Short mmCIF file of N, CA, C and O in Angstrom, two decimals:
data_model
loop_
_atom_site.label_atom_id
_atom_site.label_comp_id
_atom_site.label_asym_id
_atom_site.label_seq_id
_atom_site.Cartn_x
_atom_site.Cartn_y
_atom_site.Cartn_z
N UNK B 1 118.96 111.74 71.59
CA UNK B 1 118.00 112.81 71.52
C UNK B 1 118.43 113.89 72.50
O UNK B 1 119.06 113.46 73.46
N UNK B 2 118.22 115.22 72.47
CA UNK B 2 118.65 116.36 72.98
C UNK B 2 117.65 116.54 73.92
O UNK B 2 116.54 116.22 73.49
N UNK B 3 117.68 117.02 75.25
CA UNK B 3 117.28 117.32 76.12
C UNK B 3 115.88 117.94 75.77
O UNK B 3 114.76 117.58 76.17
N UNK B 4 116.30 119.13 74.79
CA UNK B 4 115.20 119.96 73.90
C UNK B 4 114.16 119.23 73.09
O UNK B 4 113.00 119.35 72.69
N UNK B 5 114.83 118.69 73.08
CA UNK B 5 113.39 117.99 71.66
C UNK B 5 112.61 116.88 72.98
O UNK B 5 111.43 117.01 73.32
N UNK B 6 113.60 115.76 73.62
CA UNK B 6 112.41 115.36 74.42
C UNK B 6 111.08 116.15 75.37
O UNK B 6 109.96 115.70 75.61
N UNK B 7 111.62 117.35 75.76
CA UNK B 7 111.14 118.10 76.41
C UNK B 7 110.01 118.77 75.84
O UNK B 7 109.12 119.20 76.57
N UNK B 8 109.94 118.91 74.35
CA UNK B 8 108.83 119.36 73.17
C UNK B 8 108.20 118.04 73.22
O UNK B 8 107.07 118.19 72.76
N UNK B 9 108.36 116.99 73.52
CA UNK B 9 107.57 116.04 73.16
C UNK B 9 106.75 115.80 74.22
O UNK B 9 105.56 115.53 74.04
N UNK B 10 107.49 115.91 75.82
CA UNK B 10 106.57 116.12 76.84
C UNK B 10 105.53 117.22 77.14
O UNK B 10 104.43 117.21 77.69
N UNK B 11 106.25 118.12 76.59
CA UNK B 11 104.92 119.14 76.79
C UNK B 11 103.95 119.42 75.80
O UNK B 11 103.14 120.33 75.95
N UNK B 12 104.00 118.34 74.30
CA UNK B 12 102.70 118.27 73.61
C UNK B 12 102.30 117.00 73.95
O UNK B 12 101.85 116.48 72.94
N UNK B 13 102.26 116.30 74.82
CA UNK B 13 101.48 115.09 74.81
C UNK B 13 101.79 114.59 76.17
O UNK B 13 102.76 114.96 76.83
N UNK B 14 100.56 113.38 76.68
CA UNK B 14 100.66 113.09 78.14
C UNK B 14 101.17 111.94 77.75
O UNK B 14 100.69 111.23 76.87
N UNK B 15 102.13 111.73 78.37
CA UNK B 15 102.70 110.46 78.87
C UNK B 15 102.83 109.92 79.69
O UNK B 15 103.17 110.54 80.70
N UNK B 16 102.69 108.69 79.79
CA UNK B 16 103.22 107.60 80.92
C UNK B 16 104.15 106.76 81.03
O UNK B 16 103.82 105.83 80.29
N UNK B 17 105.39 106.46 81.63
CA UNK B 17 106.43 105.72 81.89
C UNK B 17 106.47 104.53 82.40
O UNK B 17 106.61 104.61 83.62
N UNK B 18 106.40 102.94 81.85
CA UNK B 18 106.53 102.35 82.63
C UNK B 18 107.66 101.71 83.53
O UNK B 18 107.65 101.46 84.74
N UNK B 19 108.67 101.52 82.55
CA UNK B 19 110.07 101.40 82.27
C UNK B 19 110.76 102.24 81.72
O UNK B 19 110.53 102.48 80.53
N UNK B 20 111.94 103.02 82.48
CA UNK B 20 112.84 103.71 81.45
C UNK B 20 113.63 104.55 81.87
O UNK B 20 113.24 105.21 82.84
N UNK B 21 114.40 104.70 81.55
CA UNK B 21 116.04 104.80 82.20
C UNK B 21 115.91 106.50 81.08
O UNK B 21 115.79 106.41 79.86
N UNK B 22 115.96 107.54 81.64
CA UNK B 22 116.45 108.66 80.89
C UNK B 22 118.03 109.25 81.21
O UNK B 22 118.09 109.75 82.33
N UNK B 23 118.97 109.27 80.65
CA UNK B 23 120.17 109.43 81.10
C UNK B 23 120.99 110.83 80.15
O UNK B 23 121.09 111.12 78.96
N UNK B 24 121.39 111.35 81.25
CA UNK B 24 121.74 113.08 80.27
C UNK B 24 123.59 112.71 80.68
O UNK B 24 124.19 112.26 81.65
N UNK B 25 123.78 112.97 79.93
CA UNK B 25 125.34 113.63 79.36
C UNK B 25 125.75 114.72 79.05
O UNK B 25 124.85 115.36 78.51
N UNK B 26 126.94 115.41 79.14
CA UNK B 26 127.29 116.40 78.99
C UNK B 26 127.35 116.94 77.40
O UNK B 26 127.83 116.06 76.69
N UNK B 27 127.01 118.14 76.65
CA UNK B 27 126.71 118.02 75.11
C UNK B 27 127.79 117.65 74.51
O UNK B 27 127.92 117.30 73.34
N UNK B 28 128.71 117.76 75.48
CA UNK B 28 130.01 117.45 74.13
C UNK B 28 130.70 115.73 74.52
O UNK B 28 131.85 115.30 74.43
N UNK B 29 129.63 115.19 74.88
CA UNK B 29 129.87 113.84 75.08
C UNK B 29 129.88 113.22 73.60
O UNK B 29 128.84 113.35 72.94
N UNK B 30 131.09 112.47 72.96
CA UNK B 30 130.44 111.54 71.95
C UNK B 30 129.66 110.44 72.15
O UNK B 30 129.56 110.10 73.33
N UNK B 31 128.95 109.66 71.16
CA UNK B 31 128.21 108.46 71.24
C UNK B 31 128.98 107.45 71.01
O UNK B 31 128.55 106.44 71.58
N UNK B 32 129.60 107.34 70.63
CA UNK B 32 131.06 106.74 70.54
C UNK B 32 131.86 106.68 71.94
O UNK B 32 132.66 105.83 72.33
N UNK B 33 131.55 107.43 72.35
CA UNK B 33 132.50 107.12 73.89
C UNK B 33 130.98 106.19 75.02
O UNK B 33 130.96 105.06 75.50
N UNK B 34 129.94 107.31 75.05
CA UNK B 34 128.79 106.73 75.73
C UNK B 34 128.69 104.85 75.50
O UNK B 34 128.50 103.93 76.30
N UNK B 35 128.91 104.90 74.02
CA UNK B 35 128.65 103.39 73.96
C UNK B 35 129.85 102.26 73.84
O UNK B 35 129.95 101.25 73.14
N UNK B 36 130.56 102.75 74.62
CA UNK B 36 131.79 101.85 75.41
C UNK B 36 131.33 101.19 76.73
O UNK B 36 132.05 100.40 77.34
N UNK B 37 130.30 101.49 77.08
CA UNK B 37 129.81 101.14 78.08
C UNK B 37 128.04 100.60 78.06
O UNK B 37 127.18 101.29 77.51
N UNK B 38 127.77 99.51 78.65
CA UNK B 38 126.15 99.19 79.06
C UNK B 38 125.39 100.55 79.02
O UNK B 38 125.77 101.54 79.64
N UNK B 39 124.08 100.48 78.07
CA UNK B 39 123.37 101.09 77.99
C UNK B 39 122.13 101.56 79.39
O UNK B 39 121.73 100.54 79.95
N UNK B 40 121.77 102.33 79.73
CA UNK B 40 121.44 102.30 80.91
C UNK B 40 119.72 101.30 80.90
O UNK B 40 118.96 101.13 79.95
N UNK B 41 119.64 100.98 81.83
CA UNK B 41 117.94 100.34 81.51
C UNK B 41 117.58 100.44 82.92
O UNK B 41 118.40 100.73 83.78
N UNK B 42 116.29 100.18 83.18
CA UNK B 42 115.64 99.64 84.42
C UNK B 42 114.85 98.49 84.92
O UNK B 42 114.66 98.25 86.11
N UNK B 43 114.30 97.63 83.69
CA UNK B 43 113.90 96.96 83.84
C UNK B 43 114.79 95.43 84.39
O UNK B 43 115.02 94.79 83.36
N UNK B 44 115.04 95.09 84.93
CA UNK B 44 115.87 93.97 85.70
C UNK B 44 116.93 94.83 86.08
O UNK B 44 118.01 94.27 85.91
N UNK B 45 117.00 95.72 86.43
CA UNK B 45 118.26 96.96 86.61
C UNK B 45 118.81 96.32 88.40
O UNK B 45 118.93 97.21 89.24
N UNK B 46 119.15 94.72 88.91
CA UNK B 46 119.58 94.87 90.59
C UNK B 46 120.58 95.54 91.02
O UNK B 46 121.01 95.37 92.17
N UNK B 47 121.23 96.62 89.97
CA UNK B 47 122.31 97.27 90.21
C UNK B 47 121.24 98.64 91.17
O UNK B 47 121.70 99.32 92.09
N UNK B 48 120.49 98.71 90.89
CA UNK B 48 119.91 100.20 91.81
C UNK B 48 119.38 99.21 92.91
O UNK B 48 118.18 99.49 92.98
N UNK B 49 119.55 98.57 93.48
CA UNK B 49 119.34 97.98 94.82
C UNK B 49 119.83 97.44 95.51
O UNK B 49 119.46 96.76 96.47
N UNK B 50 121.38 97.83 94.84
CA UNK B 50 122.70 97.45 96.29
C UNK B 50 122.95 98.73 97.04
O UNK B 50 122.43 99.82 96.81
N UNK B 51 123.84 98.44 97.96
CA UNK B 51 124.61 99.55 99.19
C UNK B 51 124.81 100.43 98.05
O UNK B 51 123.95 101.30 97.96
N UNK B 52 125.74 100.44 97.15
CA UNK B 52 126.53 101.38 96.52
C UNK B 52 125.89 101.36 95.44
O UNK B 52 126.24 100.57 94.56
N UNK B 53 124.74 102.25 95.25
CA UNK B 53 124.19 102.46 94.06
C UNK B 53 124.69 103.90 93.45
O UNK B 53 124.86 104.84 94.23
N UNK B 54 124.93 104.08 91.95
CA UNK B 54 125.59 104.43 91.82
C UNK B 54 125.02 104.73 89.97
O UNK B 54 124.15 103.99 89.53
N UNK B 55 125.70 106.03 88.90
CA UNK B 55 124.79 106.04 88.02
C UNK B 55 125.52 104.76 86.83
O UNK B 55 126.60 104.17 86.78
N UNK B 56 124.33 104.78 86.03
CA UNK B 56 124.92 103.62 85.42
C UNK B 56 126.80 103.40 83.82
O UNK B 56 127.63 102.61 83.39
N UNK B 57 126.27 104.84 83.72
CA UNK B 57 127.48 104.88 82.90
C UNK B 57 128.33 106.25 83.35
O UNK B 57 128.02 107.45 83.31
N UNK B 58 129.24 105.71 83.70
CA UNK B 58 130.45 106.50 84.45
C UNK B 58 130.70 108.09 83.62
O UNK B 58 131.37 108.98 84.14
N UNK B 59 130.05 108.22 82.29
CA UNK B 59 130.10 109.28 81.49
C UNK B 59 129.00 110.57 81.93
O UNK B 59 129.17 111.78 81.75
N UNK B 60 127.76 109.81 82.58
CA UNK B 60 126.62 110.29 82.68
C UNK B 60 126.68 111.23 83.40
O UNK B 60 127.62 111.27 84.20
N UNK B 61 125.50 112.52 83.35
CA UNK B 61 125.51 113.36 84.84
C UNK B 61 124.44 112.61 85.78
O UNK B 61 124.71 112.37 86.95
N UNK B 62 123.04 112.21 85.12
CA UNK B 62 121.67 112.10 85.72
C UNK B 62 120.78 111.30 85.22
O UNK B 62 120.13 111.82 84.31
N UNK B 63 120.43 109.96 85.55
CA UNK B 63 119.52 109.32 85.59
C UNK B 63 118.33 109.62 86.39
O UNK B 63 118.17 109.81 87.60
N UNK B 64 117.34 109.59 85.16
CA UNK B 64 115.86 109.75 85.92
C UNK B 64 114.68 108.55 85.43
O UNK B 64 113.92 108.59 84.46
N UNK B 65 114.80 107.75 86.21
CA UNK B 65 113.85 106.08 86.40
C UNK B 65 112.79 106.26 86.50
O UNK B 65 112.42 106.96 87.45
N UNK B 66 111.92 105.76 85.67
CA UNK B 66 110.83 104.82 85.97
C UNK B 66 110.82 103.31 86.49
O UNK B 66 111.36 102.38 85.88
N UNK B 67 110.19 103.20 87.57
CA UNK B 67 110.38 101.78 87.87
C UNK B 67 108.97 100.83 88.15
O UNK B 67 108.52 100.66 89.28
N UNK B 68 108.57 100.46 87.36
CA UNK B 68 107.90 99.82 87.02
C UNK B 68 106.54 100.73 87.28
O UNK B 68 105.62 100.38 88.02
N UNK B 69 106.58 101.99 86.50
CA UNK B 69 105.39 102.78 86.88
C UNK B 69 105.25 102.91 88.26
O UNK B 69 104.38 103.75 88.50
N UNK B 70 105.66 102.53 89.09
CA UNK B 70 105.73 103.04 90.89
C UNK B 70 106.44 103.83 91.40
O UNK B 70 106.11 104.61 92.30
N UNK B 71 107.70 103.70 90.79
CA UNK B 71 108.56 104.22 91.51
C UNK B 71 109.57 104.90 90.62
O UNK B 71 110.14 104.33 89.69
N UNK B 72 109.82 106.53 91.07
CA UNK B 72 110.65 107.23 90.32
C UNK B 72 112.29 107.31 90.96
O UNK B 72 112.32 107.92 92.02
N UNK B 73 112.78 107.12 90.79
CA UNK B 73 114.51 107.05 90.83
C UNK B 73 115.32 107.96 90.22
O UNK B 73 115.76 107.94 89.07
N UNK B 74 115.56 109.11 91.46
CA UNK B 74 116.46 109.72 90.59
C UNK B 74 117.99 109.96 91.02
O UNK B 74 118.09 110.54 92.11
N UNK B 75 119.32 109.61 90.32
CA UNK B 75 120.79 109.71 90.08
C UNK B 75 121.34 110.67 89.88
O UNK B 75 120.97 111.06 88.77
N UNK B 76 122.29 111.60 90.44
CA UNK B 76 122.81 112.15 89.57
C UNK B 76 124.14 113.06 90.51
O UNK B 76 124.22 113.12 91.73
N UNK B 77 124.90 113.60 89.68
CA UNK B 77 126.28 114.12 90.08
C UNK B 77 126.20 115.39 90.53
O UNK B 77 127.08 116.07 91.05
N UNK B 78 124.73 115.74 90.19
CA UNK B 78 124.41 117.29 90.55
C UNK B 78 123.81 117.51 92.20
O UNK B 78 122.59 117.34 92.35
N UNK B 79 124.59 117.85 93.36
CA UNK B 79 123.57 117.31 94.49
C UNK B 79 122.74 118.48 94.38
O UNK B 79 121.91 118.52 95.29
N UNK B 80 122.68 119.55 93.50
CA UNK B 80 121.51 120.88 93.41
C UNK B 80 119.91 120.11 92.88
O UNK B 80 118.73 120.31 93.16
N UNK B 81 120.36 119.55 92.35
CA UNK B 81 119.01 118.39 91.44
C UNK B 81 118.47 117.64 92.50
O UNK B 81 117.27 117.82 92.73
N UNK B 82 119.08 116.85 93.20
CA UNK B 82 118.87 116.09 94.50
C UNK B 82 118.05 116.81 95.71
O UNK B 82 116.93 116.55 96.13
N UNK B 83 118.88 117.71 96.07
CA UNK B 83 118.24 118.24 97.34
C UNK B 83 117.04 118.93 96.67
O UNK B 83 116.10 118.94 97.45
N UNK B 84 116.72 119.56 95.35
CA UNK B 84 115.40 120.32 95.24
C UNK B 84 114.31 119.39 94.83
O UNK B 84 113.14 119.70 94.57
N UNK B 85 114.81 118.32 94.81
CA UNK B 85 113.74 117.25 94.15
C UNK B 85 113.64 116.63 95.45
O UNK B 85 112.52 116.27 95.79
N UNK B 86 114.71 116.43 96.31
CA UNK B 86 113.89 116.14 98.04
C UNK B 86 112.73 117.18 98.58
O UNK B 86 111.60 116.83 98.93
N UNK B 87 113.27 118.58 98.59
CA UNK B 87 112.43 119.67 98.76
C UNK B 87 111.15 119.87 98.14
O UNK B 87 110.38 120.78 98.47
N UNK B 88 110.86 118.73 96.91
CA UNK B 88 109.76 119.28 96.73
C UNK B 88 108.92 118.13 96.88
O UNK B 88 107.70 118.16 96.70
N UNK B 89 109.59 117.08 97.21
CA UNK B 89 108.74 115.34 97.53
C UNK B 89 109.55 115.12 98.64
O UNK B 89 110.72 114.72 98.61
N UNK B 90 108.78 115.43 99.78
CA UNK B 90 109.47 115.71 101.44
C UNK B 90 109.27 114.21 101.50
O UNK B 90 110.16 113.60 102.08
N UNK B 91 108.23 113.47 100.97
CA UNK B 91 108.15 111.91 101.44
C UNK B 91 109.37 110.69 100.92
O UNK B 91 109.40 109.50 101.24
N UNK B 92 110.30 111.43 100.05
CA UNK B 92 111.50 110.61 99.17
C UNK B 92 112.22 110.36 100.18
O UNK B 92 112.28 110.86 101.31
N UNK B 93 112.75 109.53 99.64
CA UNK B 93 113.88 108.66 100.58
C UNK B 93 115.20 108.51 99.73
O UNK B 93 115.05 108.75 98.53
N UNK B 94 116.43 108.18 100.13
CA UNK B 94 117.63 108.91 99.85
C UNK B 94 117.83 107.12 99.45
O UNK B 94 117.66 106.18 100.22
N UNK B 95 118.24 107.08 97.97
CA UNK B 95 118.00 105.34 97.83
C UNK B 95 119.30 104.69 98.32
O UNK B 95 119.24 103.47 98.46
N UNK B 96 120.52 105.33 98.62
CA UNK B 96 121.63 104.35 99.44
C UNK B 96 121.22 104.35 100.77
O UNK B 96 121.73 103.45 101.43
N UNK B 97 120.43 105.12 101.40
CA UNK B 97 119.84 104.77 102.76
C UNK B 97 118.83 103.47 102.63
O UNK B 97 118.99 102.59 103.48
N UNK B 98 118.11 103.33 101.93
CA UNK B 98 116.76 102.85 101.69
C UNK B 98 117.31 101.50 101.77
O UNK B 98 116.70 100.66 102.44
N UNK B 99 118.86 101.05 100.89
CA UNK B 99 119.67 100.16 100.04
C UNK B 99 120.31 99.86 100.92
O UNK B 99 120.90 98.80 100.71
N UNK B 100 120.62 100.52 102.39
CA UNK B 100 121.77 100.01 103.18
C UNK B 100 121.50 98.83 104.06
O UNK B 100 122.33 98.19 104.71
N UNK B 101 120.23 98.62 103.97
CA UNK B 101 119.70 97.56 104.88
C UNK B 101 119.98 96.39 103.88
O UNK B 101 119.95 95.36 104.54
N UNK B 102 120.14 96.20 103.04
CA UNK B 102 119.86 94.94 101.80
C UNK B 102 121.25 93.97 102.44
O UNK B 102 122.23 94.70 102.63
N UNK B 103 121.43 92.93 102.68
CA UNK B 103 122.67 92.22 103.09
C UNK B 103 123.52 92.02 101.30
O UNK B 103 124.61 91.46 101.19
#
């Protein structure tokens, strides 16, 4: 699905997330290449809770998580996305910091 059309779907209707891995690619990504690799998920996802967390398919730009309806998680290659989404939730925490304590 295109960035566009999910985005029409969020802004006619309220939604809630409980689980769910949204993952953007570049447009001229094939699906054919994307699916050479694990599909992204969150639900049993212990890959976002080591030291080196990291996005889930090496093709991707940006993962944006739901985690279990608590907790939003967001990935991505863009650090412009990162720092304005710190800037605007001053209480976020940087998840390889959060992750570095985990043995």
């Amino acid at each position: 699905m295109k960035g566009t059309e999910l985005k029409e779907i969020l802004n006619q209707e309220e939604v809630m997330f409980i689980w769910g891995n949204f993952t953007s690619y570049h447009s001229n990504t094939k699906l054919k290449d994307i699916l050479k690799y694990p599909i992204p998920f969150a639900d049993g996802n212990s890959d976002l809770w080591k030291k080196d967390v990291h996005l889930s398919n090496p093709l991707s730009n940006t993962e944006l998580i739901s985690w279990d309806g608590s907790i939003f998680l967001a990935l991505s290659k863009n650090t412009t996305l990162i720092e304005e989404l710190k800037d605007n939730y001053p209480d976020s925490e940087d998840l390889s910091t959060y992750n570095s304590d985990i043995d």
